[in-house]
PDB file of C-alpha atoms in Angstrom:
ATOM      1  CA  MET A   1      27.829  19.292 -26.698  1.00  0.00           C
ATOM      2  CA  ASP A   2      29.508  16.168 -25.272  1.00  0.00           C
ATOM      3  CA  ASP A   3      29.858  13.396 -27.917  1.00  0.00           C
ATOM      4  CA  ASP A   4      28.379  10.730 -25.599  1.00  0.00           C
ATOM      5  CA  LEU A   5      25.353  12.908 -24.860  1.00  0.00           C
ATOM      6  CA  ASP A   6      24.931  13.664 -28.558  1.00  0.00           C
ATOM      7  CA  ARG A   7      24.996   9.940 -29.408  1.00  0.00           C
ATOM      8  CA  ALA A   8      22.505   9.141 -26.627  1.00  0.00           C
ATOM      9  CA  LEU A   9      20.080  11.810 -27.842  1.00  0.00           C
ATOM     10  CA  ILE A  10      20.371  10.653 -31.479  1.00  0.00           C
ATOM     11  CA  ALA A  11      19.684   7.036 -30.422  1.00  0.00           C
ATOM     12  CA  THR A  12      16.620   8.049 -28.388  1.00  0.00           C
ATOM     13  CA  GLY A  13      14.355   8.408 -31.454  1.00  0.00           C
ATOM     14  CA  PRO A  14      14.759   4.811 -32.669  1.00  0.00           C
ATOM     15  CA  ARG A  15      14.505   3.598 -29.063  1.00  0.00           C
ATOM     16  CA  LEU A  16      11.198   5.472 -28.620  1.00  0.00           C
ATOM     17  CA  ARG A  17       9.863   3.927 -31.831  1.00  0.00           C
ATOM     18  CA  ALA A  18      10.977   0.426 -30.777  1.00  0.00           C
ATOM     19  CA  VAL A  19       9.305   0.726 -27.353  1.00  0.00           C
ATOM     20  CA  ARG A  20       6.066   1.965 -28.938  1.00  0.00           C
ATOM     21  CA  LYS A  21       6.059  -0.817 -31.567  1.00  0.00           C
ATOM     22  CA  ARG A  22       6.822  -3.456 -28.932  1.00  0.00           C
ATOM     23  CA  ARG A  23       3.797  -2.249 -26.966  1.00  0.00           C
ATOM     24  CA  GLU A  24       1.736  -2.226 -30.196  1.00  0.00           C
ATOM     25  CA  THR A  25       0.700   1.392 -29.619  1.00  0.00           C
ATOM     26  CA  THR A  26      -0.074   3.835 -32.426  1.00  0.00           C
ATOM     27  CA  LEU A  27       1.157   7.425 -32.467  1.00  0.00           C
ATOM     28  CA  ALA A  28      -2.464   8.538 -32.038  1.00  0.00           C
ATOM     29  CA  ASP A  29      -2.903   6.317 -28.954  1.00  0.00           C
ATOM     30  CA  LEU A  30       0.350   7.586 -27.472  1.00  0.00           C
ATOM     31  CA  SER A  31      -0.678  11.176 -28.178  1.00  0.00           C
ATOM     32  CA  ALA A  32      -3.962  10.602 -26.310  1.00  0.00           C
ATOM     33  CA  MET A  33      -2.085   9.105 -23.320  1.00  0.00           C
ATOM     34  CA  THR A  34       0.588  11.815 -23.084  1.00  0.00           C
ATOM     35  CA  GLY A  35      -0.967  14.990 -24.491  1.00  0.00           C
ATOM     36  CA  ILE A  36       1.967  15.269 -26.935  1.00  0.00           C
ATOM     37  CA  SER A  37       0.896  15.911 -30.540  1.00  0.00           C
ATOM     38  CA  VAL A  38       1.241  13.143 -33.139  1.00  0.00           C
ATOM     39  CA  SER A  39       3.540  15.347 -35.222  1.00  0.00           C
ATOM     40  CA  THR A  40       5.872  15.973 -32.258  1.00  0.00           C
ATOM     41  CA  LEU A  41       5.950  12.240 -31.454  1.00  0.00           C
ATOM     42  CA  SER A  42       6.738  11.443 -35.085  1.00  0.00           C
ATOM     43  CA  ARG A  43       9.545  14.031 -35.174  1.00  0.00           C
ATOM     44  CA  LEU A  44      10.977  12.652 -31.906  1.00  0.00           C
ATOM     45  CA  GLU A  45      11.010   9.091 -33.252  1.00  0.00           C
ATOM     46  CA  SER A  46      12.610  10.129 -36.556  1.00  0.00           C
ATOM     47  CA  GLY A  47      15.279  12.178 -34.751  1.00  0.00           C
ATOM     48  CA  VAL A  48      14.177  15.495 -36.290  1.00  0.00           C
ATOM     49  CA  ARG A  49      13.242  16.834 -32.832  1.00  0.00           C
ATOM     50  CA  ARG A  50      15.608  16.587 -29.884  1.00  0.00           C
ATOM     51  CA  PRO A  51      14.087  14.960 -26.802  1.00  0.00           C
ATOM     52  CA  THR A  52      13.593  17.093 -23.705  1.00  0.00           C
ATOM     53  CA  LEU A  53      12.747  16.098 -20.158  1.00  0.00           C
ATOM     54  CA  GLU A  54       9.248  17.585 -20.582  1.00  0.00           C
ATOM     55  CA  LEU A  55       8.641  15.174 -23.476  1.00  0.00           C
ATOM     56  CA  LEU A  56      10.451  12.119 -22.106  1.00  0.00           C
ATOM     57  CA  LEU A  57       8.762  12.045 -18.667  1.00  0.00           C
ATOM     58  CA  PRO A  58       5.207  11.496 -19.973  1.00  0.00           C
ATOM     59  CA  LEU A  59       6.514   9.011 -22.570  1.00  0.00           C
ATOM     60  CA  ALA A  60       8.310   6.977 -19.891  1.00  0.00           C
ATOM     61  CA  ARG A  61       5.119   6.941 -17.797  1.00  0.00           C
ATOM     62  CA  ALA A  62       2.961   5.918 -20.762  1.00  0.00           C
ATOM     63  CA  HIS A  63       5.304   3.069 -21.699  1.00  0.00           C
ATOM     64  CA  GLY A  64       5.909   1.965 -18.102  1.00  0.00           C
ATOM     65  CA  VAL A  65       9.708   2.276 -18.418  1.00  0.00           C
ATOM     66  CA  THR A  66      12.366   4.410 -16.745  1.00  0.00           C
ATOM     67  CA  LEU A  67      13.936   7.473 -18.324  1.00  0.00           C
ATOM     68  CA  ASP A  68      17.239   5.583 -18.328  1.00  0.00           C
ATOM     69  CA  GLU A  69      15.698   2.926 -20.577  1.00  0.00           C
ATOM     70  CA  LEU A  70      14.371   5.537 -23.022  1.00  0.00           C
ATOM     71  CA  VAL A  71      17.692   7.323 -23.428  1.00  0.00           C
ATOM     72  CA  GLY A  72      19.983   4.315 -23.014  1.00  0.00           C
ATOM     73  CA  ALA A  73      21.728   5.808 -19.997  1.00  0.00           C
ATOM     74  CA  PRO A  74      24.707   3.897 -18.613  1.00  0.00           C
ATOM     75  CA  PRO A  75      24.169   1.995 -15.351  1.00  0.00           C
ATOM     76  CA  THR A  76      24.667   4.073 -12.214  1.00  0.00           C
ATOM     77  CA  GLY A  77      25.186   3.365  -8.543  1.00  0.00           C
ATOM     78  CA  ASP A  78      27.309   0.502  -7.306  1.00  0.00           C
ATOM     79  CA  PRO A  79      29.099  -0.846 -10.392  1.00  0.00           C
ATOM     80  CA  ARG A  80      28.997  -4.379  -8.989  1.00  0.00           C
ATOM     81  CA  ILE A  81      25.191  -4.551  -9.052  1.00  0.00           C
ATOM     82  CA  HIS A  82      23.161  -4.530 -12.251  1.00  0.00           C
ATOM     83  CA  LEU A  83      19.578  -5.501 -11.557  1.00  0.00           C
ATOM     84  CA  ARG A  84      18.371  -6.159 -15.090  1.00  0.00           C
ATOM     85  CA  PRO A  85      14.829  -7.472 -15.406  1.00  0.00           C
ATOM     86  CA  VAL A  86      14.362 -10.546 -17.576  1.00  0.00           C
ATOM     87  CA  THR A  87      11.003 -11.314 -19.197  1.00  0.00           C
ATOM     88  CA  ARG A  88      10.258 -14.944 -20.015  1.00  0.00           C
ATOM     89  CA  HIS A  89       6.920 -16.576 -20.773  1.00  0.00           C
ATOM     90  CA  GLY A  90       5.170 -13.263 -19.999  1.00  0.00           C
ATOM     91  CA  MET A  91       6.643 -13.029 -16.481  1.00  0.00           C
ATOM     92  CA  THR A  92       9.251 -10.408 -15.518  1.00  0.00           C
ATOM     93  CA  THR A  93      11.948 -11.471 -13.058  1.00  0.00           C
ATOM     94  CA  VAL A  94      14.186  -8.945 -11.305  1.00  0.00           C
ATOM     95  CA  PRO A  95      17.177 -10.484  -9.501  1.00  0.00           C
ATOM     96  CA  LEU A  96      17.658  -8.897  -6.079  1.00  0.00           C
ATOM     97  CA  THR A  97      20.869 -10.747  -5.184  1.00  0.00           C
ATOM     98  CA  ARG A  98      24.030 -11.311  -7.174  1.00  0.00           C
ATOM     99  CA  ARG A  99      26.183 -13.520  -4.989  1.00  0.00           C
ATOM    100  CA  ALA A 100      27.195 -16.969  -6.150  1.00  0.00           C
ATOM    101  CA  GLY A 101      25.604 -19.787  -4.194  1.00  0.00           C
ATOM    102  CA  GLY A 102      23.341 -19.494  -1.195  1.00  0.00           C
ATOM    103  CA  ILE A 103      19.772 -18.328  -1.251  1.00  0.00           C
ATOM    104  CA  GLN A 104      18.872 -16.080  -4.207  1.00  0.00           C
ATOM    105  CA  ALA A 105      16.152 -13.408  -4.021  1.00  0.00           C
ATOM    106  CA  TYR A 106      13.940 -12.290  -6.919  1.00  0.00           C
ATOM    107  CA  LYS A 107      10.971 -10.026  -7.493  1.00  0.00           C
ATOM    108  CA  LEU A 108       8.538 -11.466 -10.041  1.00  0.00           C
ATOM    109  CA  VAL A 109       5.780  -9.608 -11.869  1.00  0.00           C
ATOM    110  CA  ILE A 110       2.999 -11.280 -13.818  1.00  0.00           C
ATOM    111  CA  PRO A 111       1.246  -8.613 -15.936  1.00  0.00           C
ATOM    112  CA  ALA A 112      -2.497  -8.013 -16.065  1.00  0.00           C
ATOM    113  CA  GLY A 113      -4.463 -10.261 -18.400  1.00  0.00           C
ATOM    114  CA  SER A 114      -2.023 -13.173 -18.343  1.00  0.00           C
ATOM    115  CA  LEU A 115      -4.434 -15.690 -16.808  1.00  0.00           C
ATOM    116  CA  ARG A 116      -3.528 -19.209 -17.906  1.00  0.00           C
ATOM    117  CA  HIS A 117      -6.146 -21.911 -17.456  1.00  0.00           C
ATOM    118  CA  GLU A 118      -3.903 -24.978 -17.791  1.00  0.00           C
ATOM    119  CA  PRO A 119      -0.952 -24.932 -15.390  1.00  0.00           C
ATOM    120  CA  ASP A 120       2.256 -26.477 -16.727  1.00  0.00           C
ATOM    121  CA  LEU A 121       3.770 -28.049 -13.596  1.00  0.00           C
ATOM    122  CA  LYS A 122       7.581 -28.234 -13.343  1.00  0.00           C
ATOM    123  CA  THR A 123      10.055 -29.824 -10.953  1.00  0.00           C
ATOM    124  CA  HIS A 124      13.698 -29.039 -10.196  1.00  0.00           C
ATOM    125  CA  ASP A 125      16.104 -29.292  -7.307  1.00  0.00           C
ATOM    126  CA  GLY A 126      15.766 -26.601  -4.698  1.00  0.00           C
ATOM    127  CA  TYR A 127      13.581 -25.011  -2.070  1.00  0.00           C
ATOM    128  CA  GLU A 128      11.460 -21.896  -2.578  1.00  0.00           C
ATOM    129  CA  TRP A 129       9.755 -19.373  -0.339  1.00  0.00           C
ATOM    130  CA  ILE A 130       7.329 -16.870  -1.930  1.00  0.00           C
ATOM    131  CA  TYR A 131       5.609 -13.790  -0.529  1.00  0.00           C
ATOM    132  CA  VAL A 132       2.809 -11.968  -2.382  1.00  0.00           C
ATOM    133  CA  LEU A 133       3.159  -8.170  -2.534  1.00  0.00           C
ATOM    134  CA  ASN A 134       0.228  -7.232  -4.811  1.00  0.00           C
ATOM    135  CA  GLY A 135      -2.517  -9.090  -6.639  1.00  0.00           C
ATOM    136  CA  ARG A 136      -3.563 -12.703  -6.195  1.00  0.00           C
ATOM    137  CA  LEU A 137      -1.165 -15.518  -6.996  1.00  0.00           C
ATOM    138  CA  ARG A 138      -2.357 -18.991  -7.952  1.00  0.00           C
ATOM    139  CA  LEU A 139       0.036 -21.681  -6.746  1.00  0.00           C
ATOM    140  CA  VAL A 140      -0.455 -25.264  -7.872  1.00  0.00           C
ATOM    141  CA  LEU A 141       1.702 -27.481  -5.704  1.00  0.00           C
ATOM    142  CA  GLY A 142       1.290 -31.219  -6.221  1.00  0.00           C
ATOM    143  CA  ASP A 143      -2.394 -31.938  -5.522  1.00  0.00           C
ATOM    144  CA  HIS A 144      -2.965 -28.523  -3.907  1.00  0.00           C
ATOM    145  CA  ASP A 145      -4.399 -25.559  -5.839  1.00  0.00           C
ATOM    146  CA  LEU A 146      -4.023 -22.414  -3.723  1.00  0.00           C
ATOM    147  CA  VAL A 147      -4.695 -18.695  -4.170  1.00  0.00           C
ATOM    148  CA  LEU A 148      -2.394 -16.425  -2.171  1.00  0.00           C
ATOM    149  CA  SER A 149      -3.326 -12.798  -1.437  1.00  0.00           C
ATOM    150  CA  PRO A 150      -1.051  -9.869  -0.504  1.00  0.00           C
ATOM    151  CA  GLY A 151       0.803 -10.586   2.721  1.00  0.00           C
ATOM    152  CA  GLU A 152       0.543 -14.367   2.373  1.00  0.00           C
ATOM    153  CA  ALA A 153       3.545 -16.635   1.923  1.00  0.00           C
ATOM    154  CA  ALA A 154       4.246 -20.227   0.965  1.00  0.00           C
ATOM    155  CA  GLU A 155       7.324 -22.426   1.123  1.00  0.00           C
ATOM    156  CA  PHE A 156       7.914 -25.692  -0.690  1.00  0.00           C
ATOM    157  CA  ASP A 157      10.395 -28.222  -1.979  1.00  0.00           C
ATOM    158  CA  THR A 158      10.703 -27.583  -5.724  1.00  0.00           C
ATOM    159  CA  ARG A 159      11.000 -31.311  -6.421  1.00  0.00           C
ATOM    160  CA  VAL A 160       7.221 -31.327  -5.863  1.00  0.00           C
ATOM    161  CA  PRO A 161       5.516 -30.516  -9.207  1.00  0.00           C
ATOM    162  CA  HIS A 162       4.564 -26.826  -9.043  1.00  0.00           C
ATOM    163  CA  TRP A 163       3.357 -23.880 -11.099  1.00  0.00           C
ATOM    164  CA  PHE A 164       2.347 -20.310 -10.313  1.00  0.00           C
ATOM    165  CA  GLY A 165       0.477 -17.660 -12.234  1.00  0.00           C
ATOM    166  CA  ALA A 166      -2.139 -14.939 -11.892  1.00  0.00           C
ATOM    167  CA  ALA A 167      -5.306 -16.062 -10.109  1.00  0.00           C
ATOM    168  CA  ASP A 168      -7.345 -13.555 -12.135  1.00  0.00           C
ATOM    169  CA  ARG A 169      -6.748 -10.948 -14.830  1.00  0.00           C
ATOM    170  CA  GLU A 170      -5.053  -8.487 -12.444  1.00  0.00           C
ATOM    171  CA  PRO A 171      -1.234  -8.130 -12.239  1.00  0.00           C
ATOM    172  CA  VAL A 172       0.614 -10.019  -9.516  1.00  0.00           C
ATOM    173  CA  GLU A 173       3.883  -9.035  -7.810  1.00  0.00           C
ATOM    174  CA  PHE A 174       5.684 -11.363  -5.452  1.00  0.00           C
ATOM    175  CA  LEU A 175       9.059 -12.038  -3.905  1.00  0.00           C
ATOM    176  CA  SER A 176      10.838 -15.363  -4.247  1.00  0.00           C
ATOM    177  CA  LEU A 177      13.697 -16.735  -2.180  1.00  0.00           C
ATOM    178  CA  PHE A 178      15.228 -19.750  -3.863  1.00  0.00           C
ATOM    179  CA  GLY A 179      17.931 -22.042  -2.539  1.00  0.00           C
ATOM    180  CA  LYS A 180      19.550 -25.248  -3.612  1.00  0.00           C
ATOM    181  CA  GLN A 181      18.237 -28.480  -2.131  1.00  0.00           C
ATOM    182  CA  GLY A 182      18.639 -28.504   1.620  1.00  0.00           C
ATOM    183  CA  GLU A 183      18.871 -24.711   1.979  1.00  0.00           C
ATOM    184  CA  ARG A 184      15.947 -23.000   3.629  1.00  0.00           C
ATOM    185  CA  ALA A 185      15.122 -19.462   4.657  1.00  0.00           C
ATOM    186  CA  HIS A 186      15.463 -19.162   8.425  1.00  0.00           C
ATOM    187  CA  LEU A 187      12.340 -17.573   9.880  1.00  0.00           C
ATOM    188  CA  ARG A 188      11.847 -16.266  13.391  1.00  0.00           C
ATOM    189  CA  ALA A 189       8.339 -16.263  14.766  1.00  0.00           C
ATOM    190  CA  ARG A 190       9.282 -13.933  17.615  1.00  0.00           C
ATOM    191  CA  PRO A 191      12.354 -12.024  18.788  1.00  0.00           C
ATOM    192  CA  ALA A 192      14.983 -14.092  20.546  1.00  0.00           C
ATOM    193  CA  THR A 193      15.114 -13.476  24.269  1.00  0.00           C
ATOM    194  CA  MET A 194      18.382 -12.374  25.763  1.00  0.00           C
ATOM    195  CA  SER A 195      19.574 -14.165  28.879  1.00  0.00           C
ATOM    196  CA  GLU A 196      20.215 -11.880  31.790  1.00  0.00           C
TER     197      GLU A 196
END
C-alpha cells in the first residue's frame, strides 16, 4: 500500500477521537447516531481497525464534517484557493475570495443555540453588505435593532457601532461582502437598457 495512504489511515483513528471529544460525544451516543457498534468505534479510534468508506460516511455525517477532514486528505482543486473555515467566538467564517484588496466575500454560520442577550457592539473602518440565506439574523446597528429573515439584506458603514447574532436558538447562515471605507457593492435594480 502507498506510504502516504498508510500514514493517512493510521492518523484517522486519533483524528476521529479528537473530533468526537471536541463535540463532547460519547462512544455510546455516536453508536446510536451512526448504527456502528461501540466496539467498532473504539477499535477505529485506537487504530486497531482500518477505516472504510462504509464506516467513515456515517461518522462524517454525525460529526458534521467532510470525509477529507476525517482522513486529513490534502487540498484538491485549484491549488491557489484554500477555503478554510475559521471559527471565532462561536461563529464560523468561510472566506469566499482570496484576492488582496477590493471587496471581500464571506459566508458566516452561527450555530443553533448561540443566542446572546447582550450585544457587544464594535466599530471599524469599512462598509458591509449582508444577505441572510437561512435562519433569522439579529442586527444591531447604532440605535436600530433589526431581525433579518432569509432573502433580506442590509448594508451599512462599519464605523457605526454594530453587532450581529442569532435572533433565536436556530442556526443562521448569511453572506457578507466587506470593503474598505469608501468601497461599496454596486447593485443594479433592473437590467441596463441597450441603446438601439
